[in-house]
Amino acid sequence: MLGPRLFVAQRVSAAVMAPLVLGHLLVMIYAVQGGLDSAEILARTRGSLFWGTYYELFVTAVAIHAAIGVRVIAYEWFKVKNRWLEVVTVMIGCVLFLSGTYAVYAVVA
Amino acid sequence: MAELSDELEVAVWQGDRAGGAMRIYSVPQRPSQTVLDVVTWIQRNVEPGLSYRFACRVGMCGSCAMMVNGQPRWACRTHIKAALAGNHLELRPLRNLPVIKDLACDMSEFFHKWQQAEGRFYPTADRHEPVAKISPASPRRAAANKGIECINCAACYAACDVVAWNPGYLGPAALNRAWTLLNDVRDGAQKRRQRAVLQNNGCQNCHSMQGCASFCPVALNPTAAIAGLKRTALRAIRQGQV
């Protein structure tokens, strides 16, 4: 079940993700041209406020978007309802946000 | 002219809310025979207690829709040759609606959702005022015209997987109706309707799988109407109207 607020949150997070996905793919294609290793990635991302902000924004949008998407599946396919549905949504959002943030921290800090 | 050489094997679901089972009948095949002809033959010749609905027999009333070999179709306008699998025909009551008996469903939930979606016209003028002049070519009228021919047969509702998964979802027919009214400049309850279609079980729950558009017997496209509702809803939210 998708109320109007979650509907807007999913659309807005999708709109945020679209250019970020594109940017991520373009950088990836550019970066692998001369071979790719972890040192090269870390040289680009370590201490970079830009890449830190870029991927943290990405992680936030993914956490919101995916949590709402899985919420719909949980409701429609597995009949998760009421408070449990809210718990599932928040839990998935938190797990994605925290694990994503940890990954961003690992390559930026 | 009757052609009695071939027999159809027709399985018809019979029962009520407590449960039921398929019963198999052998029905003579005839030229230009419709599914409604088959059901009527069974009732008149073999199973007088068989319950099903029909009225106009010509695709205008929308009362004879049923599942024909797994697909929602009007019984009256479906030639058996278009639906047969070999010589087998399987008839069940419409999906996603509670059964009353045999092939007759309880449509009250379906019609109630029309009201929940504000699928009624709220006039802004009375009979003493001049008739509104609306150009048929205006974009809003053109959008309304695309969905206006719905006759409430519930074939789209039976085809909709979202209704199957989420029985509270308003469904394609009610939302299509709301879209035609949202595009009616004479209507005076647009904010109310906008809120209605955005309720928790509203238009945003559609997954755009287009089952409704695939099975609408009059070739309407409720998925497109719901996409229009979603666009309008986002605009209304952005402008603080909802």
CSV table of C-alpha atoms in Angstrom, one decimal, chain B residues 21-145:
chain,number,residue,atom,x,y,z
B,21,ALA,CA,-16.2,-27.1,-8.5
B,22,MET,CA,-16.0,-27.4,-12.3
B,23,ARG,CA,-18.6,-29.4,-14.0
B,24,ILE,CA,-18.1,-30.6,-17.6
B,25,TYR,CA,-20.8,-30.4,-20.2
B,26,SER,CA,-21.0,-31.6,-23.8
B,27,VAL,CA,-22.4,-28.8,-25.9
B,28,PRO,CA,-23.3,-29.0,-29.6
B,29,GLN,CA,-21.1,-26.6,-31.7
B,30,ARG,CA,-23.0,-24.2,-34.0
B,31,PRO,CA,-22.0,-21.6,-36.5
B,32,SER,CA,-21.4,-18.1,-35.1
B,33,GLN,CA,-21.8,-19.4,-31.6
B,34,THR,CA,-20.9,-17.1,-28.8
B,35,VAL,CA,-19.9,-18.0,-25.2
B,36,LEU,CA,-23.3,-16.7,-24.1
B,37,ASP,CA,-25.0,-19.1,-26.5
B,38,VAL,CA,-23.1,-21.9,-24.9
B,39,VAL,CA,-24.0,-20.9,-21.3
B,40,THR,CA,-27.6,-20.4,-22.3
B,41,TRP,CA,-27.7,-23.8,-24.0
B,42,ILE,CA,-26.4,-25.5,-20.8
B,43,GLN,CA,-28.9,-23.7,-18.7
B,44,ARG,CA,-31.9,-24.5,-20.9
B,45,ASN,CA,-31.0,-28.1,-21.7
B,46,VAL,CA,-28.9,-29.5,-18.9
B,47,GLU,CA,-28.5,-27.4,-15.8
B,48,PRO,CA,-31.6,-25.2,-15.2
B,49,GLY,CA,-30.1,-24.0,-11.9
B,50,LEU,CA,-27.0,-22.4,-13.5
B,51,SER,CA,-26.7,-18.8,-12.6
B,52,TYR,CA,-25.2,-16.2,-14.9
B,53,ARG,CA,-25.9,-12.6,-15.9
B,54,PHE,CA,-26.7,-11.1,-19.3
B,55,ALA,CA,-29.1,-8.4,-20.6
B,56,CYS,CA,-28.5,-6.8,-24.0
B,57,ARG,CA,-26.6,-9.7,-25.8
B,58,VAL,CA,-24.9,-7.1,-28.0
B,59,GLY,CA,-22.1,-5.7,-26.0
B,60,MET,CA,-23.8,-2.6,-24.6
B,61,CYS,CA,-24.8,-3.4,-21.0
B,62,GLY,CA,-21.6,-4.9,-19.6
B,63,SER,CA,-23.3,-7.5,-17.5
B,64,CYS,CA,-22.1,-10.8,-19.0
B,65,ALA,CA,-18.4,-10.6,-18.4
B,66,MET,CA,-16.8,-13.8,-17.1
B,67,MET,CA,-13.5,-15.7,-17.3
B,68,VAL,CA,-13.3,-17.5,-20.6
B,69,ASN,CA,-10.4,-19.9,-20.7
B,70,GLY,CA,-8.7,-17.8,-18.1
B,71,GLN,CA,-9.3,-14.4,-19.7
B,72,PRO,CA,-12.0,-11.8,-18.8
B,73,ARG,CA,-14.3,-11.4,-21.7
B,74,TRP,CA,-17.9,-10.5,-22.6
B,75,ALA,CA,-19.8,-13.8,-23.1
B,76,CYS,CA,-22.1,-12.1,-25.6
B,77,ARG,CA,-19.4,-10.8,-27.9
B,78,THR,CA,-16.9,-13.6,-27.7
B,79,HIS,CA,-17.2,-16.2,-30.5
B,80,ILE,CA,-16.2,-19.5,-29.2
B,81,LYS,CA,-13.8,-19.9,-32.1
B,82,ALA,CA,-11.8,-17.0,-30.7
B,83,ALA,CA,-11.6,-18.5,-27.3
B,84,LEU,CA,-11.5,-22.3,-27.7
B,85,ALA,CA,-8.5,-24.3,-26.7
B,86,GLY,CA,-8.9,-27.3,-28.9
B,87,ASN,CA,-12.6,-28.0,-28.4
B,88,HIS,CA,-12.4,-27.1,-24.7
B,89,LEU,CA,-14.0,-24.0,-23.0
B,90,GLU,CA,-13.5,-23.2,-19.4
B,91,LEU,CA,-15.9,-20.7,-17.8
B,92,ARG,CA,-15.4,-19.2,-14.4
B,93,PRO,CA,-16.8,-16.2,-12.6
B,94,LEU,CA,-14.9,-12.9,-12.9
B,95,ARG,CA,-11.6,-12.8,-11.1
B,96,ASN,CA,-11.1,-10.4,-8.1
B,97,LEU,CA,-14.9,-10.2,-7.3
B,98,PRO,CA,-16.8,-12.3,-4.7
B,99,VAL,CA,-19.0,-14.9,-6.2
B,100,ILE,CA,-22.7,-14.9,-5.5
B,101,LYS,CA,-23.5,-18.1,-7.3
B,102,ASP,CA,-21.9,-19.9,-10.3
B,103,LEU,CA,-20.9,-17.3,-12.9
B,104,ALA,CA,-22.7,-14.4,-11.2
B,105,CYS,CA,-20.4,-12.1,-9.1
B,106,ASP,CA,-21.2,-9.5,-6.5
B,107,MET,CA,-20.4,-6.2,-8.2
B,108,SER,CA,-21.1,-4.0,-5.2
B,109,GLU,CA,-17.4,-3.6,-4.2
B,110,PHE,CA,-16.6,-2.7,-7.8
B,111,PHE,CA,-19.2,0.0,-7.9
B,112,HIS,CA,-18.4,1.2,-4.4
B,113,LYS,CA,-14.9,2.0,-5.6
B,114,TRP,CA,-16.3,4.2,-8.4
B,115,GLN,CA,-17.8,6.3,-5.6
B,116,GLN,CA,-14.6,6.1,-3.5
B,117,ALA,CA,-12.7,7.5,-6.5
B,118,GLU,CA,-15.3,10.3,-6.9
B,119,GLY,CA,-16.5,8.8,-10.2
B,120,ARG,CA,-19.6,10.9,-10.2
B,121,PHE,CA,-20.2,14.2,-11.9
B,122,TYR,CA,-20.6,17.3,-9.8
B,123,PRO,CA,-22.3,19.9,-11.9
B,124,THR,CA,-21.4,23.6,-11.7
B,125,ALA,CA,-24.5,24.8,-13.6
B,126,ASP,CA,-28.2,24.1,-13.5
B,127,ARG,CA,-30.7,23.5,-16.3
B,128,HIS,CA,-31.5,27.2,-16.6
B,129,GLU,CA,-28.0,28.2,-17.6
B,130,PRO,CA,-26.8,27.9,-21.2
B,131,VAL,CA,-25.1,24.6,-22.3
B,132,ALA,CA,-21.3,24.7,-21.8
B,133,LYS,CA,-19.4,25.1,-25.0
B,134,ILE,CA,-16.5,22.7,-25.1
B,135,SER,CA,-14.4,22.2,-28.2
B,136,PRO,CA,-14.0,18.4,-28.9
B,137,ALA,CA,-10.5,19.3,-30.0
B,138,SER,CA,-9.4,20.8,-26.7
B,139,PRO,CA,-6.7,18.7,-25.0
B,140,ARG,CA,-8.7,18.0,-21.9
B,141,ARG,CA,-11.9,16.9,-23.8
B,142,ALA,CA,-9.8,14.7,-26.1
B,143,ALA,CA,-8.3,13.1,-23.0
B,144,ALA,CA,-11.7,12.5,-21.5
B,145,ASN,CA,-13.1,11.2,-24.7
